[in-house]
Every structure is written in structure tokens, then in C-alpha cells.
XYZ file of C-alpha atoms in Angstrom:
509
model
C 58.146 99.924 159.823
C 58.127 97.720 156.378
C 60.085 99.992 154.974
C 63.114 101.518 157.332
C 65.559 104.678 156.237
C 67.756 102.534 154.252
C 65.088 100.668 152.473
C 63.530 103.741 151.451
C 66.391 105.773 150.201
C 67.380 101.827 147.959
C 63.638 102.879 146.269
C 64.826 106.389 145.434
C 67.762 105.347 144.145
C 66.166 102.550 141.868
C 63.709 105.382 140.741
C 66.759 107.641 140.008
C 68.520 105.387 138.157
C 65.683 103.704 135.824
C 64.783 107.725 134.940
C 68.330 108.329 134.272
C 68.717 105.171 131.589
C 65.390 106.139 129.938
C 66.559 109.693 129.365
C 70.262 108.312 128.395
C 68.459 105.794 125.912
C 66.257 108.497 124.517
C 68.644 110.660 124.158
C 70.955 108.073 122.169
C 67.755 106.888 119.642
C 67.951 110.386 118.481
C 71.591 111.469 118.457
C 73.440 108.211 117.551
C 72.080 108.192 113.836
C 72.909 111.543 113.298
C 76.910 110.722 114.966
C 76.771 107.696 112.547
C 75.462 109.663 109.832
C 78.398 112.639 110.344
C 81.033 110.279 110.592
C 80.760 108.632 107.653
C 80.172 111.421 105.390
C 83.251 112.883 106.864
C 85.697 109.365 106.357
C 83.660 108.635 102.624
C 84.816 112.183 101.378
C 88.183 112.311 98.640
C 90.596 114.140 101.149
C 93.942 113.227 102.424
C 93.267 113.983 105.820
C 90.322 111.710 106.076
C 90.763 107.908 107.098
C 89.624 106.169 103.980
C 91.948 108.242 101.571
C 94.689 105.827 101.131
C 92.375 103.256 100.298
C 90.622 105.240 97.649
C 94.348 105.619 96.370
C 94.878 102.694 96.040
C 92.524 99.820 96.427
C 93.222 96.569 99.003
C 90.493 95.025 97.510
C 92.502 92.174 95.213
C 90.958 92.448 92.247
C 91.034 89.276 89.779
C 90.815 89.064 86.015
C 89.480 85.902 84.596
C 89.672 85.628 80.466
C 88.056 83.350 78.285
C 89.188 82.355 74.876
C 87.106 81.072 72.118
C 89.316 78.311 70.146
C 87.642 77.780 66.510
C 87.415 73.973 65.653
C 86.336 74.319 62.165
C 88.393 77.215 60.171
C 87.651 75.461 56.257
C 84.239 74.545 57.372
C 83.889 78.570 58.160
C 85.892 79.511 54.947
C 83.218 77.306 52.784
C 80.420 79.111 54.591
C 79.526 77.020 57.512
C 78.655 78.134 61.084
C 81.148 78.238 63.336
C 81.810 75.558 66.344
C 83.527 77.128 69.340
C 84.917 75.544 72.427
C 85.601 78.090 75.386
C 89.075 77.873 76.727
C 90.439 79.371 80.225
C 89.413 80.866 82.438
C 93.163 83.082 82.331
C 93.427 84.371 85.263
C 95.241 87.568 86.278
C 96.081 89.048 89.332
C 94.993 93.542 88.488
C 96.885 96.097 90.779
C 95.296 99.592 90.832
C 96.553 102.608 91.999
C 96.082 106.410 91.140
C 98.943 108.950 90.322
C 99.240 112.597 89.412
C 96.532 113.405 92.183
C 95.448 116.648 91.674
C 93.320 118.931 93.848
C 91.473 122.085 92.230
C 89.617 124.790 93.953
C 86.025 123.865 92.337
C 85.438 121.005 94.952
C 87.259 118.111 92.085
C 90.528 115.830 92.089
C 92.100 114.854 88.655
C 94.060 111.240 88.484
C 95.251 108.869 86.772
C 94.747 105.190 87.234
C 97.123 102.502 86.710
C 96.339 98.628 86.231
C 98.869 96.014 85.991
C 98.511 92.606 85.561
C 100.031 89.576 86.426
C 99.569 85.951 85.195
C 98.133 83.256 88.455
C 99.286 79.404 86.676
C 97.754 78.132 90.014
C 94.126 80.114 89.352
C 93.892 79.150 85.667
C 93.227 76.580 83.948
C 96.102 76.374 80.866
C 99.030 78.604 81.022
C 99.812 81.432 78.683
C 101.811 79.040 76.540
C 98.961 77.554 75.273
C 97.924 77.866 71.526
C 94.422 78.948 70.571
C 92.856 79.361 66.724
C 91.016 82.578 66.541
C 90.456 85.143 63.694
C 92.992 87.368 62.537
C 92.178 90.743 63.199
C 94.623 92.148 60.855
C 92.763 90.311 58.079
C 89.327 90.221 59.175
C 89.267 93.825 60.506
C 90.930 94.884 57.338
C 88.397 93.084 54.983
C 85.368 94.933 56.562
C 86.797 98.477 56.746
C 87.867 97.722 52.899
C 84.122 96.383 51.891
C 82.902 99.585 49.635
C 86.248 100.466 48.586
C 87.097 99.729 44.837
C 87.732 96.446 43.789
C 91.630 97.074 42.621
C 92.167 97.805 46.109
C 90.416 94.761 47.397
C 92.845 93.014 45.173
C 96.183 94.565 46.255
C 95.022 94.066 49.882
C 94.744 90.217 49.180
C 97.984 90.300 47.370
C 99.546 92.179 50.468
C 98.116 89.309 52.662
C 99.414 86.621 50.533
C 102.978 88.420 50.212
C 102.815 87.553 54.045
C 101.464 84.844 54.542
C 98.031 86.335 56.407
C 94.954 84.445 56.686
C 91.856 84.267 57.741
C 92.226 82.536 61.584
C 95.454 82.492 63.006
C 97.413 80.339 65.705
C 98.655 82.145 68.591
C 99.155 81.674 72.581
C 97.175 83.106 74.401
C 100.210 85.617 75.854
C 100.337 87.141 72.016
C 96.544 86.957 72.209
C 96.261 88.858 75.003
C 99.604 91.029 75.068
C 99.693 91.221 71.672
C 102.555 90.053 68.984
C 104.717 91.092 66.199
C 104.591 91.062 62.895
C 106.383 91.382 59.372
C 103.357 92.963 58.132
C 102.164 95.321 60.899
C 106.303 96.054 60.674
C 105.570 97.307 57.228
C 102.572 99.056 57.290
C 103.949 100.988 60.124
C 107.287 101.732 58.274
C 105.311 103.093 55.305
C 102.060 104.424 56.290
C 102.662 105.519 59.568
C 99.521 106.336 61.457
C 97.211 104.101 59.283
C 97.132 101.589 62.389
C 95.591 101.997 65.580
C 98.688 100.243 67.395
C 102.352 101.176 66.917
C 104.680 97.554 67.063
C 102.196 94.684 68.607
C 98.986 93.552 67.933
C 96.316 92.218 70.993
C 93.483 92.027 72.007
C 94.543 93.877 75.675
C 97.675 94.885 74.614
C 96.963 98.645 75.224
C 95.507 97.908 78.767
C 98.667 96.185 80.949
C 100.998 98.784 82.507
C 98.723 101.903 81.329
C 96.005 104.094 82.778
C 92.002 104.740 80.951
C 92.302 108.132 80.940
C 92.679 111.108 83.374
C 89.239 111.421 85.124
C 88.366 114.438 87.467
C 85.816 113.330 89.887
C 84.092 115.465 92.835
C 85.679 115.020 96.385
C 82.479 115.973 98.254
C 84.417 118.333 100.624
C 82.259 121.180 100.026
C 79.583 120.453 98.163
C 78.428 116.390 98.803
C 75.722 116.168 97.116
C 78.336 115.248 94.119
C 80.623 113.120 95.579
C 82.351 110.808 93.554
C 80.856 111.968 90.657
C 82.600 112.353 87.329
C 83.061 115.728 86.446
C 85.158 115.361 83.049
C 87.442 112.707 81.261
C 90.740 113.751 79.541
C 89.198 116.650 80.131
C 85.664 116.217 78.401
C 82.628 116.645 79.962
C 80.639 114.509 77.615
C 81.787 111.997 74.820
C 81.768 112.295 71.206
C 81.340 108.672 70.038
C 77.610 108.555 69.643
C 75.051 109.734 68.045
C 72.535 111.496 70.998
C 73.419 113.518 73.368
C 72.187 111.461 75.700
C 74.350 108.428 74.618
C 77.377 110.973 75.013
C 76.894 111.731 78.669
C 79.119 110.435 81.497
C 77.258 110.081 84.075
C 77.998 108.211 87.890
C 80.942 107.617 89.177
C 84.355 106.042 88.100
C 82.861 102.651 88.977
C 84.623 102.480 92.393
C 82.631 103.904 95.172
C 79.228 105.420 94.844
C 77.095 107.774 97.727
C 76.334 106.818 100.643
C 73.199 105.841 102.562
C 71.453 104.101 99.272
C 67.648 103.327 99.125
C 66.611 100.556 96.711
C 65.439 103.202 94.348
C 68.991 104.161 94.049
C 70.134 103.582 90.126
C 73.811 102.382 89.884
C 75.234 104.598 87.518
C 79.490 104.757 86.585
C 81.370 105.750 83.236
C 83.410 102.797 81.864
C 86.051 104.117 79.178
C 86.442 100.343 77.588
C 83.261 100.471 76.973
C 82.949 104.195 75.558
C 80.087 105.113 77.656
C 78.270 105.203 81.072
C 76.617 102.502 82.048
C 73.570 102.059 84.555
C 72.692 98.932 87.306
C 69.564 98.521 88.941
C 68.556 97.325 92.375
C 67.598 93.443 92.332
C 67.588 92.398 96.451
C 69.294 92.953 99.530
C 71.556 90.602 101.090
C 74.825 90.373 102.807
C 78.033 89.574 102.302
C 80.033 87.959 105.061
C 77.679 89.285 107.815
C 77.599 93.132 105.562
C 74.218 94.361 104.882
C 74.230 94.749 100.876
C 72.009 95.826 97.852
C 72.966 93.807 94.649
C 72.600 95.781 91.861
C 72.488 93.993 88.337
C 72.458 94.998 84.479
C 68.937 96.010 83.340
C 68.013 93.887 80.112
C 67.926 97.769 78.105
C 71.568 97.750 78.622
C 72.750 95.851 74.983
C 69.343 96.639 73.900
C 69.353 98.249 70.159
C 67.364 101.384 69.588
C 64.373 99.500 68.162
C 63.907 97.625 71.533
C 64.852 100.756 73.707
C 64.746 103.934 71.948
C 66.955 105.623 74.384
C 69.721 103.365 72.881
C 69.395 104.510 68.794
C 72.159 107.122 69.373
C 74.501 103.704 69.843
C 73.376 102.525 65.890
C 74.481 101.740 63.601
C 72.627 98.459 65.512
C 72.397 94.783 64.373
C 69.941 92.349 66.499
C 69.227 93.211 69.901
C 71.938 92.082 72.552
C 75.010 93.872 71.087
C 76.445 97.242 71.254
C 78.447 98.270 68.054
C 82.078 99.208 69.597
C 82.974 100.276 65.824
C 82.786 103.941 66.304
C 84.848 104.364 69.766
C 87.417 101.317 68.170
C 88.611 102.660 65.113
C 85.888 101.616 63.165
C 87.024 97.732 63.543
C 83.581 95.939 63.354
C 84.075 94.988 67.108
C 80.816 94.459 69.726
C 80.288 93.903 73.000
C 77.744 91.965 75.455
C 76.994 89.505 78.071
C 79.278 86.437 77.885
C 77.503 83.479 75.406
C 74.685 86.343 74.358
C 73.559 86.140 77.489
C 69.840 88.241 77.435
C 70.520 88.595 73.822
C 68.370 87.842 70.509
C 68.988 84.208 69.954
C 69.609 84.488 66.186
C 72.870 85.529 67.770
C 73.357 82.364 69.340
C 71.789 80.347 66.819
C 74.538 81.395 64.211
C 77.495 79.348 66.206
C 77.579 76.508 67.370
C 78.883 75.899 71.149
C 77.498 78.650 73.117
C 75.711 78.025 76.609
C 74.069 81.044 78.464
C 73.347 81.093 81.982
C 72.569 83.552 84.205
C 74.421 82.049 87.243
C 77.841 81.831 84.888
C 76.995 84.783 82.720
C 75.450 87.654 84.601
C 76.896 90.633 86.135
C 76.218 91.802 89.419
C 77.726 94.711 91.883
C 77.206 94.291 95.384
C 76.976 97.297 97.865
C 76.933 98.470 101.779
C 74.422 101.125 101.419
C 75.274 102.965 103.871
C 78.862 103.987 102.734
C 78.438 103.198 99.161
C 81.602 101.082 99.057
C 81.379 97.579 96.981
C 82.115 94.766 99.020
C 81.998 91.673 96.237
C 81.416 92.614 92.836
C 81.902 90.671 89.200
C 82.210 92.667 85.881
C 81.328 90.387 82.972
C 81.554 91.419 79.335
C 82.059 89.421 76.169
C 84.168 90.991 72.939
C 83.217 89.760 69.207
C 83.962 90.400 65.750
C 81.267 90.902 62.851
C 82.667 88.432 59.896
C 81.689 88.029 56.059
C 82.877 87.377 52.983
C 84.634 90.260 51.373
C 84.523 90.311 46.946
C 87.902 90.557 45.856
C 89.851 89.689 49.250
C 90.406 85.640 48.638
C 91.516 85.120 52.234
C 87.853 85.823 53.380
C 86.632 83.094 51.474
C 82.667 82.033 51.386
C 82.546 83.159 55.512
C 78.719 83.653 56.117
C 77.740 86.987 58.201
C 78.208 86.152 62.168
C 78.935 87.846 64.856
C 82.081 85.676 65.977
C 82.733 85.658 69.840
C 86.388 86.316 70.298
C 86.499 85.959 74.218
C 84.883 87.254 77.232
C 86.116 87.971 80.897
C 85.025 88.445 84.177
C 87.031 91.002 86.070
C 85.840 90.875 90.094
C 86.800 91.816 93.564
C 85.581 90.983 96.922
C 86.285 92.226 100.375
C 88.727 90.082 102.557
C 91.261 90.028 105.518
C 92.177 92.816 107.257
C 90.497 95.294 105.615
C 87.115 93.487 105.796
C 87.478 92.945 109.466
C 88.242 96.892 109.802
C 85.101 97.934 107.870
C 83.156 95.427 109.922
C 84.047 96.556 113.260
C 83.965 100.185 112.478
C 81.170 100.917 110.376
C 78.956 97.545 110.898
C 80.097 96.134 114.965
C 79.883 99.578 116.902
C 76.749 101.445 115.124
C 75.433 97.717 115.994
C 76.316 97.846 119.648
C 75.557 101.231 120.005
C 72.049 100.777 118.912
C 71.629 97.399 121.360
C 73.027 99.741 124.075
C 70.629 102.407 123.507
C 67.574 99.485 123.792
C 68.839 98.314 126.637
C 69.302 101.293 128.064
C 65.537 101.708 127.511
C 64.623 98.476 128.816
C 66.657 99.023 132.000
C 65.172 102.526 132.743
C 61.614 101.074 132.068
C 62.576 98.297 134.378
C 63.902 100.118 137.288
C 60.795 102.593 137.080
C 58.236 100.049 137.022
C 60.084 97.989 140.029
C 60.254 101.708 141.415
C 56.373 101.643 141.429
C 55.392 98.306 142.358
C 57.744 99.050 145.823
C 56.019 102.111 146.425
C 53.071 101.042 146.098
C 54.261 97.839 148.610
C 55.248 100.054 150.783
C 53.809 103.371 150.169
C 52.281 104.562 154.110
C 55.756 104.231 155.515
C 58.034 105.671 152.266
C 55.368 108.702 152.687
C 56.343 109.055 156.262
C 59.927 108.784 155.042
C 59.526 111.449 152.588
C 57.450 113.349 154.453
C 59.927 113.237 157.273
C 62.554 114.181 155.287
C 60.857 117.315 154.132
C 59.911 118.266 157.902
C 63.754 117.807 158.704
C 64.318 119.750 155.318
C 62.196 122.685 156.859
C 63.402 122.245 160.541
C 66.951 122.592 159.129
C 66.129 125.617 156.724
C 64.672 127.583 160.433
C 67.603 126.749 162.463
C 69.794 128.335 159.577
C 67.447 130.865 158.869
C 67.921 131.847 163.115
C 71.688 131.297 163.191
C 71.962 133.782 159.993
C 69.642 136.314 162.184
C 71.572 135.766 165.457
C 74.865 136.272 163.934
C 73.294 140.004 161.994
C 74.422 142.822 163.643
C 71.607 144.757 165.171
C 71.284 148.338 163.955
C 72.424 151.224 165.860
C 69.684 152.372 168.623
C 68.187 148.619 168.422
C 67.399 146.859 171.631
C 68.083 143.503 171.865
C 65.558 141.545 173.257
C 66.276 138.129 175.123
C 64.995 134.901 173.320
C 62.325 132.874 175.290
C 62.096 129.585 175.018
């Protein structure tokens, strides 16, 4: 016989075993998504007892703030009316720690918290120390000037007396510590002594001074616990549900998250949205590409060119006017009416009359754009840089002397980048967890497949080699089967008691 006992039973067991993979596989195409899928909503979800709480309290990502300074070469040149040249100082950079306190859970599905950022100087990241002395406008006279414009000309004149009294003009030179940290001053001394409230700041003057050591306001933010189709999402700030800064109610929403984790499993129509208070509104990304980052399947999302766009370019933006040229967001009505705006570093994607009206300004998209970078599937940014730029809208004020002949231009003051990227430990921990094993797990469940279709079809071909004698075999097997199932089903009879009055008759063989 080709194919003897133990042969035959090495075919069943082949058969057996490429059946068993393929059902294994199948089984694992349609079950592992949906284990992939449960386990990360459960770890993304704002709860202490899930795994990715503590670092949603307080971020491992190191997060980096880089600042650059615009030093003003020509002040008299400026004073007499001429365009400003600029040279771009820095970057500054500064090590930001985050972390949340007063944690609060409330019964409607929310947490409240507040956010802390502190921020320390890195000499061996920047490029100049905080030592260094840059010439930029003085706020205190500038700002001043422009909020006194349509006031009465006596008061004009008192104001310049006041800035003479102290020596106050119209660029100042400071390090870039007071700069950024802010300063003291006789005059800011005095105002504060004797109109108390009339300034926005209480002792020092800076351009950050209010953001080292201090939080941006308590947001309440869904967990996801019960309900998820609002995780993350803000539900109020400092206990607002919408703003009051604009002009439309649509400018006024806060919408998205807190700008630190979105929801999960993202498609590319996804849009990006999170509330940014130094900005004074929400803001929205869209999808440009996938990529990766360090072996990470990502979506980058960037700044649509709408987002700085003035309400005759984008009507949806109007409720932000009072607008200049397109490219800049008016800041005056969130920042104490201080003729402050924001956008892309250099006017990046702005109007270039903007860029025409000073002199040293380079735009680039590589150096200039923002961009946010996210695993779709947990909605967690892996590499991300924030870029925004800060300037102050100049002129000549009548009756204020320290203004001069200054021409109307929208002065750059700095801009910075603040970004964060994925690294060490924590990256290799993501990886492995939520990248490595759904990875193997989906090989295993292929080759699963390919080993049950393997074994079946090598199942086949020896059956076919040898299918007169594994017939016999089975057929054998059966016919010992039924011999077996008679010899029991007479041993079971023999051993029955016979019923009372029975004869019992003698077996022939």
C-alpha cells in the first residue's frame, strides 16, 4: 500500500490543522480590529484609572519655545517717516513644563483644570543669551499714543509732557529677559500709584510677562467616559461656553479641543479644530498628507490660508473687524484695546503691502509655516510646531511729540515657534503598544491564513496521490467504527437482565 496507517492518519492531521489556521485567521480578520478598536477608546478616555491618564496630566512630550526678536536698525529714520529696517534676532529658546492642577470631575461626563506652563531659559539651544540688548518700540508710548488718537488735544499734550517728565520714547533698549519677562518702571510705578486699574499689568511690563509661572484659564473639557462621541472636547472656559470678544456669534464659539489630544481613528476629512486662549479664539487645521514620524503612521494637518484672512477675503471672518489688509487678525479687542495683531511669522500667506512696508522680512513656508502632526488612530500629536508672529500698528499721533513723523505700519515685534515631538521612552511605549502588536497581530492573522490554505491544498494534492488506499483507510476505519459499535451494542445486551418469565436462549455461532 502507497499509503500505510501512519501515512494516512499524517494526511488527516495536515487537513486538520490547515482547517484549524484558516478558521483561527478568519476569525482574527474580524475580531482583532474590533479588540484594537475597544482598547484604545478605553486607554484615550480622561479617567484616572485608565493607562494614559498621567500622561494627559502632565505631558512627557518636552515641549520647546523658540522666540524671535525684531531689533530696529533705524529708530530717527522711522521718527522722520521712513520704513522700517528689521534684523531678526534669536531664536530664544525655552525649555515649557506643563502640568494640570485642581482636577475636577463632575457628574455631566466633564473634568475642569487648570494648566500650568513654566519656562526655563536653554543658553546651549539659543543663539544670544537673555543678556542681550535689543531696540524695539515702547509699548508704553506707542500703545498709549493710539488708544489716545481721538481724544482732545490738551490731553495729547499732557500725555507727551508725562513722557518727557520720564524720559519715554518712542523705541526703547532693553534685554531680551525685560522684553520677554517684562521690567520696571518709574512711570508704570506712577500710573499705578495714582490711577490704579488704568493699566492692564500691575508692577512689570512684557511682552510674556503674564504667561511664565501661570495657567490660560480653567477649561472644562469632556472625558468621554460616558458619552465619547465628545471626548476631549471643550465644554466651557472660566466657565463660558462661548467668548465675548467678537463680533459674530460664530467668531465667539470655542470649538475642538484644548489643543492637546483630539479623537481617535481620524479620516483625512477630519478638520483639526482646538480653542487657543492667546489667541482669543478657536482655531481650525486642515488635512495636507499622510506621513510618518519615526516609523508612526501620521496625518499633517496645516493652517488653511482663511485663517488671518479679513472678512472681505472670507466672510466668515468679518465678526474679527475691525480688519486692515488681509493676513492679520486685530488682537485689539481681546488685548485691552492695544493696537496689537497677530499672523504667520514674516507675513507669511499675507497681503504683501504688509511686507512691502518694512524692510528685512523673508517668508518661507519651510521656516514660517505651521503644521500639527497626528497618529490617527489615537488622536495623540506625535511632532507638532506652533508658529505665530505678534506686531504693533504704529503712526504718528498730533500732539504726542514722541511719535514723531512715524508713517502707518504694522511693526513686527517678534514671533515664536512653540513645538514638541515624541521621543525616548515614551515614544518607544506608544510604538510597541499601539503601532508593534496591532502590526504583528495583523501579520499573524495572514499567516495564519496562508498556513491553513497551505496545509489544505497539500491536504488535497496527497489525497488525490494517494486517494484508492486513504479510501480503504477511511473506509476501514469506519467498518472497525461499526464492528466496534456491535460488539458494544451485544456486551450492553448480554450484561441486561432478562425479564421475569424470559427464556434465555443459547447464542449460536
Amino acid at each position: 500500500m502507497a499509503c500505510k496507517l501512519g501515512g494516512c492518519k499524517t494526511i488527516v492531521a495536515v487537513g486538520l490543522t490547515g482547517v484549524l489556521c484558516t478558521v483561527l485567521g478568519g476569525v482574527m480578520i474580524f475580531m482583532v480590529p474590533q479588540l484594537i478598536r475597544d482598547q484604545i477608546l478605553q486607554n484615550v478616555k480622561i479617567d484616572p484609572s485608565t493607562l494614559s491618564f498621567e500622561m494627559w496630566k502632565e505631558i512627557p512630550i518636552p515641549f520647546y519655545m523658540s522666540v524671535y526678536l525684531f531689533h530696529v536698525v533705524n529708530t530717527e529714520e522711522v521718527l522722520k517717516g521712513k520704513k522700517p529696517y528689521i534684523q531678526e534676532r534669536g531664536p530664544y529658546v525655552y525649555r515649557e513644563y506643563r502640568q494640570k492642577h485642581n482636577i475636577t470631575f463632575h457628574e455631566n461626563d466633564t473634568v475642569s483644570f487648570l494648566e500650568y506652563r513654566t519656562f526655563v531659559f536653554q543658553p546651549h539651544m539659543s543663539q544670544g543669551l537673555e543678556t542681550d540688548y535689543i531696540v524695539m518700540p515702547n509699548l508704553l508710548v506707542l500703545v498709549s499714543s493710539m488708544m489716545m488718537e481721538h481724544k482732545p488735544m490738551s490731553m495729547k499734550v499732557l500725555m507727551s509732557l508725562s513722557f518727557s517728565m520720564f524720559s519715554q520714547r518712542a523705541f526703547m533698549n532693553r534685554t531680551v529677559g525685560e522684553i520677554m519677562w517684562g521690567y520696571r518702571d518709574p512711570m508704570i510705578d506712577m500710573l499705578n500709584k495714582y490711577f490704579p486699574g488704568m493699566l492692564p499689568f500691575k508692577d512689570k511690563l512684557g511682552l510674556f510677562s503674564e504667561l511664565n509661572n501661570s495657567n490660560s484659564g480653567l477649561f472644562t473639557v469632556f472625558t468621554g467616559v460616558k458619552n465619547f462621541s465628545k471626548i476631549h472636547l471643550v465644554d466651557k472656559w472660566n466657565g463660558k461656553s462661548k467668548l465675548n470678544f467678537w463680533h459674530s456669534d460664530q467668531c465667539n464659539m470655542i470649538n475642538g479641543t484644548s489643543g492637546q489630544i483630539w479623537a481617535p481613528f481620524m479620516t483625512p476629512e477630519y478638520n483639526l479644530q482646538f480653542y487657543s486662549p492667546e489667541a482669543c479664539r478657536s482655531m481650525n487645521f486642515e488635512y495636507e498628507r499622510s506621513g510618518d514620524f519615526k516609523g508612526i503612521p501620521t496625518f499633517r494637518f496645516v493652517a488653511p490660508k482663511t485663517l488671518f484672512a479679513n472678512g472681505s477675503v472670507y466672510p466668515p471672518n468679518e465678526g474679527f473687524c475691525p480688519c486692515m489688509v488681509s493676513g492679520i487678525q486685530n488682537m485689539s479687542t481681546c488685548q485691552f484695546n492695544a493696537p496689537l495683531f497677530l499672523s504667520h511669522p514674516h507675513f507669511y500667506d499675507a497681503d504683501p503691502v504688509l511686507l512691502d512696508s518694512v524692510i528685512g522680512l523673508h517668508p518661507s513656508k519651510e521656516k514660517h509655516s505651521l503644521f500639527l502632526d497626528v497618529h490617527p488612530v489615537t488622536g495623540i500629536p506625535m511632532n507638532c510646531s506652533v508658529k505665530m508672529q505678534l506686531s504693533l500698528y504704529m503712526k504718528s499721533i498730533p500732539g504726542i511729540g514722541q511719535t514723531g513723523k512715524i508713517s502707518p505700519v504694522v511693526l513686527p515685534l517678534l514671533w515664536f515657534e512653540e513645538r514638541g515631538a515624541m521621543e525616548g521612552q515614551t515614544l518607544t511605549t506608544f510604538y510597541n503598544r499601539l503601532v508593534l502588536i496591532p502590526k504583528l497581530m495583523q501579520y499573524l492573522q495572514y499567516i495564519l491564513n496562508a498556513l491553513g490554505c497551505l496545509f489544505i491544498v497539500i491536504t488535497l494534492i496527497l489525497i488525490i496521490k494517494n486517494q484508492e488506499t486513504f479510501f480503504l483507510f477511511w473506509s476501514s476505519n469506519k467498518k472497525v467504527s461499526k464492528n466496534s459499535e456491535a460488539i458494544q451494542s451485544y456486551s450492553e445486551f448480554l450484561m441486561t437482565p432478562a425479564p421475569n418469565g424470559t427464556v434465555l436462549q443459547e447464542a449460536r455461532l
